[in-house]
Coordinates of C-alpha atoms in Angstrom, one line a residue:
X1002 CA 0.0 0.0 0.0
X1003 CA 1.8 3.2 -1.2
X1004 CA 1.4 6.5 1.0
X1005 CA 1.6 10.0 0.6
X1006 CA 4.6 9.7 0.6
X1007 CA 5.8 8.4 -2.4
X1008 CA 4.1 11.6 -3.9
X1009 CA 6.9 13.8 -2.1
X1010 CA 9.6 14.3 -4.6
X1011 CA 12.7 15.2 -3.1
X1012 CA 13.4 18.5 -1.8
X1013 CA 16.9 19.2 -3.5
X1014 CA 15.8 17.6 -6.6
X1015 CA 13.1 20.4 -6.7
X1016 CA 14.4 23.3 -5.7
X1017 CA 17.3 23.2 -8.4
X1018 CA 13.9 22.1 -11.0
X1019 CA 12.9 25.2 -9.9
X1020 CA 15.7 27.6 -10.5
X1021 CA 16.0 25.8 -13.6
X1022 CA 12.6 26.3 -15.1
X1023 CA 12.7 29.8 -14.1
X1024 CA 16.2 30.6 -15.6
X1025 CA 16.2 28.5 -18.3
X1026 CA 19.3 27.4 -17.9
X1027 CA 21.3 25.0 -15.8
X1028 CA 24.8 26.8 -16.1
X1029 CA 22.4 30.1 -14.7
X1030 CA 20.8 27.4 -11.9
X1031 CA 24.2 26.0 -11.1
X1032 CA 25.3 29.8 -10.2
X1033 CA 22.7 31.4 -8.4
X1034 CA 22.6 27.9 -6.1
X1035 CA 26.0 27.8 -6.0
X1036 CA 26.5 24.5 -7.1
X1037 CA 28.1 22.8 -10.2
X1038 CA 26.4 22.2 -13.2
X1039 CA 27.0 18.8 -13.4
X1040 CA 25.6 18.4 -9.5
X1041 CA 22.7 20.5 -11.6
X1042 CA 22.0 18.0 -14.0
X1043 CA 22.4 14.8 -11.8
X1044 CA 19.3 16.8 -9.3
X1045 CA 17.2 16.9 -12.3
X1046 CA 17.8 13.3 -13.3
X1047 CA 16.4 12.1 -9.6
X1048 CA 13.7 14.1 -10.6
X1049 CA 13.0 12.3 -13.8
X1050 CA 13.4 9.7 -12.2
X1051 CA 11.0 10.0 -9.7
X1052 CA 8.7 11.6 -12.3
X1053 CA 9.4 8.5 -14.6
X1054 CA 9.4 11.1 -17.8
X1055 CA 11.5 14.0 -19.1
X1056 CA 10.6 17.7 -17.1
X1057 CA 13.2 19.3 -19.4
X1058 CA 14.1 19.2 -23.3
X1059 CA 17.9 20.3 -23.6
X1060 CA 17.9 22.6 -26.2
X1061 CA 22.0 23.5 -26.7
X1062 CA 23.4 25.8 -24.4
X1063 CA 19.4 26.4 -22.8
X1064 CA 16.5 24.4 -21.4
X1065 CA 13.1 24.3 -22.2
X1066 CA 10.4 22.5 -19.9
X1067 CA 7.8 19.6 -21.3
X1068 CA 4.4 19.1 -20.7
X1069 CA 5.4 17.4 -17.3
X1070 CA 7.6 19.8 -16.3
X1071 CA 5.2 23.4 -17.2
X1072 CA 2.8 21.4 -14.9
X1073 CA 4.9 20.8 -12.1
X1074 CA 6.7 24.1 -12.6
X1075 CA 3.1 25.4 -11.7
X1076 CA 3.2 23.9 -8.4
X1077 CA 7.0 24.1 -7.2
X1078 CA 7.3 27.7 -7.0
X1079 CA 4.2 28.0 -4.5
X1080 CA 5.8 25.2 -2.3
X1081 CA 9.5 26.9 -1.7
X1082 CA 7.6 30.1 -1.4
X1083 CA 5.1 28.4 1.5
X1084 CA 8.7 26.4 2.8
X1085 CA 10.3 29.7 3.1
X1086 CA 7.4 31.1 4.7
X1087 CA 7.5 28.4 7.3
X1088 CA 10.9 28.6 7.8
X1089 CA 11.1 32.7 8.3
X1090 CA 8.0 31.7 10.9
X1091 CA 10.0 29.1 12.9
X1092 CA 13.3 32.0 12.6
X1093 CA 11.0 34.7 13.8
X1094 CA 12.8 35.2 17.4
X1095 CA 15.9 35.5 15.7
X1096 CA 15.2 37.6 13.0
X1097 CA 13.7 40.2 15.4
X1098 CA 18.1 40.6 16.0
X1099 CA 18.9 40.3 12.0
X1100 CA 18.3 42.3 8.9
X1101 CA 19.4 41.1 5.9
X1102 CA 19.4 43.1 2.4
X1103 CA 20.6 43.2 -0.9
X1104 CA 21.5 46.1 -2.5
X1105 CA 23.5 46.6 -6.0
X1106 CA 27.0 46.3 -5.8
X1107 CA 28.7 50.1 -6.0
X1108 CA 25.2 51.3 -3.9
X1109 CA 27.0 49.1 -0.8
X1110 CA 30.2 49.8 -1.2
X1111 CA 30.1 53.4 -2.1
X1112 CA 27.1 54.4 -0.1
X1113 CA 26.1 52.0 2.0
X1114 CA 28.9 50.1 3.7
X1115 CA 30.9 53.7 5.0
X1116 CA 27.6 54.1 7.0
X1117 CA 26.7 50.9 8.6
X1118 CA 29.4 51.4 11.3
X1119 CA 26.3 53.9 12.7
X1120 CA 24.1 51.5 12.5
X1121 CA 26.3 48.8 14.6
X1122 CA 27.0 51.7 17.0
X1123 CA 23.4 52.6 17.5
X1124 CA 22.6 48.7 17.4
X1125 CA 25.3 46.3 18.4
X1126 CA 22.7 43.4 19.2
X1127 CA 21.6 43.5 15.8
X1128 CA 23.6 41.4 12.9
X1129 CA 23.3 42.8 9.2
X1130 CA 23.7 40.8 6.5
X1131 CA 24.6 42.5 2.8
X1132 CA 24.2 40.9 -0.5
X1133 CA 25.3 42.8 -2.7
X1134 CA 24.5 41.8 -6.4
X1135 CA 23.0 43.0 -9.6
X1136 CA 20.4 40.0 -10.0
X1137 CA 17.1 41.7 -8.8
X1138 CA 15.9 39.7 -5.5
X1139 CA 13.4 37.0 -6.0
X1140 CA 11.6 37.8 -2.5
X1141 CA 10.0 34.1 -3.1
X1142 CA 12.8 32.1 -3.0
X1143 CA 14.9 34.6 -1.2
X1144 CA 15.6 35.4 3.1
X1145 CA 16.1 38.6 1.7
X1146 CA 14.0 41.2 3.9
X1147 CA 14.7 44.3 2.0
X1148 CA 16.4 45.7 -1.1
X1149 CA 17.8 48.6 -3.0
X1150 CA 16.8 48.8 -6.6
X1151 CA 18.4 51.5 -9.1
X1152 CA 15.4 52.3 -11.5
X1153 CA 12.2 53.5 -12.7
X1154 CA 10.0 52.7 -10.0
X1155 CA 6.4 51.1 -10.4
X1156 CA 7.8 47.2 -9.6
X1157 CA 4.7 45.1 -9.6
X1158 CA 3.7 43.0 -6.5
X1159 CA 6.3 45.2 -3.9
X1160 CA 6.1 47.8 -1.5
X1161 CA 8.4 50.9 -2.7
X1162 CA 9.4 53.9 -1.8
X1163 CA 12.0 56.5 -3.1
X1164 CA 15.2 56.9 -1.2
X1165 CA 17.2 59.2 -3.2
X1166 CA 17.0 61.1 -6.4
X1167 CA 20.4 60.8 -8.6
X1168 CA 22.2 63.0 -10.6
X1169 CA 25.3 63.1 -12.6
X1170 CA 28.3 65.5 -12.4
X1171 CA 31.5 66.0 -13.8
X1172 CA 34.5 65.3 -11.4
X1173 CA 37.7 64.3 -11.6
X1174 CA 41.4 64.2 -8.7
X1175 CA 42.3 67.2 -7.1
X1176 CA 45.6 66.8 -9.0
X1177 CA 43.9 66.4 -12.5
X1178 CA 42.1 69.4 -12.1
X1179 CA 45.1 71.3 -10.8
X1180 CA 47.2 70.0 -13.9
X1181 CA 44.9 70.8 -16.7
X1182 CA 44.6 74.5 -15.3
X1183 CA 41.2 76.3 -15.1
X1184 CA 38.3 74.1 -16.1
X1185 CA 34.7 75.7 -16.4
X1186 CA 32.9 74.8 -19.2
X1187 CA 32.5 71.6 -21.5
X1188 CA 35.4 73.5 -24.0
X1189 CA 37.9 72.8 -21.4
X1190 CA 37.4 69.4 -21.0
X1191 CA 38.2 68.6 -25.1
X1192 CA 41.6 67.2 -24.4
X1193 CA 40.7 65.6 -21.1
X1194 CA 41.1 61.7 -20.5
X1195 CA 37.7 60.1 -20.1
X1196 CA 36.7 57.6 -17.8
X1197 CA 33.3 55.3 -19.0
X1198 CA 30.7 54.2 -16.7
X1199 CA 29.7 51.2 -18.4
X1200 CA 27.3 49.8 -15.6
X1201 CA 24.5 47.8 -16.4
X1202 CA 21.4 50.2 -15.3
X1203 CA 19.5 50.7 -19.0
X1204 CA 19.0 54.1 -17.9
X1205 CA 18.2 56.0 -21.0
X1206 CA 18.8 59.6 -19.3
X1207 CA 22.1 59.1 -17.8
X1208 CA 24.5 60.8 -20.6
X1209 CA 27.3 59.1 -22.1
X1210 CA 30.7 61.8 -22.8
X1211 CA 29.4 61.7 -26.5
X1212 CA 26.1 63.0 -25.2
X1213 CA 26.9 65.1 -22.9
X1214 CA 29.4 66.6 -25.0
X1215 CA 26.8 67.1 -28.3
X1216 CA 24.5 68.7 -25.6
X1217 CA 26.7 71.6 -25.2
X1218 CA 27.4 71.6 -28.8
X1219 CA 30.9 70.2 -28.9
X1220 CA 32.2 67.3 -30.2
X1221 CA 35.5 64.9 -30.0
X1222 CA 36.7 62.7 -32.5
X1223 CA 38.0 60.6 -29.3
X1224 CA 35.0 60.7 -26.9
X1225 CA 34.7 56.8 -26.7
X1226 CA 38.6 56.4 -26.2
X1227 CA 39.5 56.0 -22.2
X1228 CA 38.9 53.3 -19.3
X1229 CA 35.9 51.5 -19.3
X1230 CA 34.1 49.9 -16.2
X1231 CA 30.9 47.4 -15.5
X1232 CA 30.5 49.1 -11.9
X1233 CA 29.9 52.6 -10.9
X1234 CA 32.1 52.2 -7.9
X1235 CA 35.0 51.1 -10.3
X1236 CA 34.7 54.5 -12.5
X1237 CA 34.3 56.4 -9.3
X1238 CA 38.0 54.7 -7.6
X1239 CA 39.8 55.2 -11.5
X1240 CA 38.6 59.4 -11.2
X1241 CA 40.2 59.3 -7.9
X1242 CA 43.2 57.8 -8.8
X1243 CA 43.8 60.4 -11.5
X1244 CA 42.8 58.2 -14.5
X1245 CA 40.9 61.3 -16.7
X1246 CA 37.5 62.6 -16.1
X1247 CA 34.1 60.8 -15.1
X1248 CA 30.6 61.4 -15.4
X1249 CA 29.9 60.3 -12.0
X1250 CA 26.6 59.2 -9.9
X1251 CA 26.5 61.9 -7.5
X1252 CA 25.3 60.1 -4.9
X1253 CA 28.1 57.5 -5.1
X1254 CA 30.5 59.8 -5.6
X1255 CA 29.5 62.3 -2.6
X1256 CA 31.7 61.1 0.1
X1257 CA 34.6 61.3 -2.2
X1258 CA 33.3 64.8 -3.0
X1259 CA 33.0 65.9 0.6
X1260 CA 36.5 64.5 1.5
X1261 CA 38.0 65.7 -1.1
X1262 CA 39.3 62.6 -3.3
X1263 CA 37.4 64.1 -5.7
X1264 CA 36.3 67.5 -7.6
X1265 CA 33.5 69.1 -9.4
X1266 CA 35.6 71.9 -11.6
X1267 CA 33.1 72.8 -13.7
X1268 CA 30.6 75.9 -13.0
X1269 CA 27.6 73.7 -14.2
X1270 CA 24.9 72.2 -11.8
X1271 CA 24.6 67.9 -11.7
X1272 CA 22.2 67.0 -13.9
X1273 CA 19.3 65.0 -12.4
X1274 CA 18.5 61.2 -14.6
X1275 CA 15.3 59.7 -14.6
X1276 CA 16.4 56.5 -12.1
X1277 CA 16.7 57.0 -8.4
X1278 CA 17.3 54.3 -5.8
X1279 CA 14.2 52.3 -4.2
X1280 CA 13.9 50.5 -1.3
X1281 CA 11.3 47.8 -1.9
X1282 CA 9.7 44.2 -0.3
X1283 CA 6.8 42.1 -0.7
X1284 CA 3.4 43.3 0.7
X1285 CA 2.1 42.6 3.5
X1286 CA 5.4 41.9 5.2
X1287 CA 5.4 41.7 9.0
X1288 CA 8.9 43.0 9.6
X1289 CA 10.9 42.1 13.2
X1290 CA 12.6 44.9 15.7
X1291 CA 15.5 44.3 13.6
X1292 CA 13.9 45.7 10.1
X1293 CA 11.9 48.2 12.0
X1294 CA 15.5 49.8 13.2
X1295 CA 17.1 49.4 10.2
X1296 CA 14.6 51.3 8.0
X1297 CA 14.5 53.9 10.3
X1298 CA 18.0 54.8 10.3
X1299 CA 18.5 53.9 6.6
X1300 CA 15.5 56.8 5.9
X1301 CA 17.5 59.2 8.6
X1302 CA 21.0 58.2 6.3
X1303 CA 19.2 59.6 3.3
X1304 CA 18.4 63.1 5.1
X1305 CA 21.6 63.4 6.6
X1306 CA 23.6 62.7 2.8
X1307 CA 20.7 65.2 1.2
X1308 CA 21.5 68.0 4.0
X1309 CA 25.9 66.8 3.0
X1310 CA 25.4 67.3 -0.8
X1311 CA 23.5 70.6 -0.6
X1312 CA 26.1 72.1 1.6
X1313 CA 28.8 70.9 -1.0
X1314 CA 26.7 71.9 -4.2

């Protein structure tokens, strides 16, 4: 006589069927689980196994599921979402001492991380734990409590709110500046190294040099020549080691600004973009002592660098 039992398929088996279906890959799977795509594929032959059919077609380099596997795809992301739900209930005396959020990579190191000594200060019972990563959070699958997104707002199915406003400004070393002499307008930045912010962000409004050159009705044969970087952060340490001039997230760059790593020579205000940083979570989420404190002082953070870049502007 079989029991319910031998309905359960195994746990590992189908949380890496999950992250599989949903990525579509099982090099992508094998990453974000931090496993190896070969331990990927041996999960999701226990799985076929158990299901006695193929969940997956292998399609090259991606995966696409089968009738079986669309149909229990349905099902598995509701059960690691009710599992994790569970699990953050059982946790709930220790999470009222932790906070855990992810944040995108140059955000926590540029903004973020100077700051959190405050925090532990103000807090030392409380633990914080960063993740900081491009990959937007899936709060399902994730112990994730909070995050920072860099966007346009308006994400379906999350609380948000508006943190901070951005901008972008012109900066470059102390000893740059003082080399290339008097520098006020966009005409005395034709013979200037550039540095490229390359990040990953889509956002249309943020100039590139070639841009923001054009808009002030100048152009450079060379304006794509210079250093190139994938992070904000990265751009932001190459201005402040000398390496030419950067168009520069102002809110990033600030504490450089205000300690003076960095300048702002010309006589021309930062320009505002269309993103701006957004603290979001799921709704309906009961947060712990922990998350209460934490939101708190990350909103009094944000008045406190507003108040420090209108004093430096």
């Amino acid at each position: 006589m079989s029991s319910n039992n031998d309905l359960l398929p195994p746990y590992l088996a189908l949380r890496v069927f999950e992250a599989a279906a949903r990525l579509g890959s099982f090099s992508r799977a094998a990453e974000e689980l931090d496993i190896s795509p070969g331990a990927v594929s041996q999960h999701i032959k226990v799985l076929e196994e158990f299901a006695g059919q193929p969940v997956f077609r292998r399609l090259g380099r991606s995966v696409e599921l089968t009738d079986a596997g669309r149909a229990a795809y349905l099902h598995a992301g509701v059960v690691l979402s009710e599992m994790l739900h569970a699990g953050r209930a059982l946790r709930s005396a220790t999470r009222g001492r932790r906070v855990s959020i992810s944040t995108p990579p140059s955000f926590a190191s540029k903004w973020l991380i100077p700051r959190l000594s405050k925090f532990q200060d103000a807090h030392p019972e409380i633990e914080v734990r960063l993740s900081a990563d491009m990959t937007l959070t899936d709060f399902a699958t994730s112990d994730i409590d909070m995050a920072v997104r860099y966007g346009g707002g308006g994400y379906a199915s999350l609380h948000f709110e508006q943190l901070m406003s951005e901008s972008v400004v012109a900066v470059c070393s102390p000893r740059l500046a003082q080399e290339a002499g008097p520098m006020t307008s966009a005409s005395d930045l034709t013979t200037m190294p550039l540095i490229h912010d390359d990040s990953p962000d889509s956002d249309p409004s943020c100039p590139s040099w070639n841009m923001w050159f054009a808009a002030r009705g100048h152009r450079r044969a060379d304006v794509d020549r210079g250093l190139r970087f994938n992070q904000s952060s990265l751009a932001i340490e190459a201005a402040v080691e000398g390496k030419g001039m950067l168009l520069a997230k102002q809110q990033l760059a600030q504490r450089d600004l205000n300690e003076g790593r960095l300048v702002a020579p010309l006589s021309e205000a930062a320009a505002p973009v269309a993103f701006a940083y957004w603290l979001v979570w799921p709704r309906g989420r009961r947060f712990e002592p922990a998350q209460v404190a934490f939101l708190a002082w990350l909103r009094e953070q944000v008045i406190a660098s507003d108040a420090a870049a209108d004093h430096t502007a």
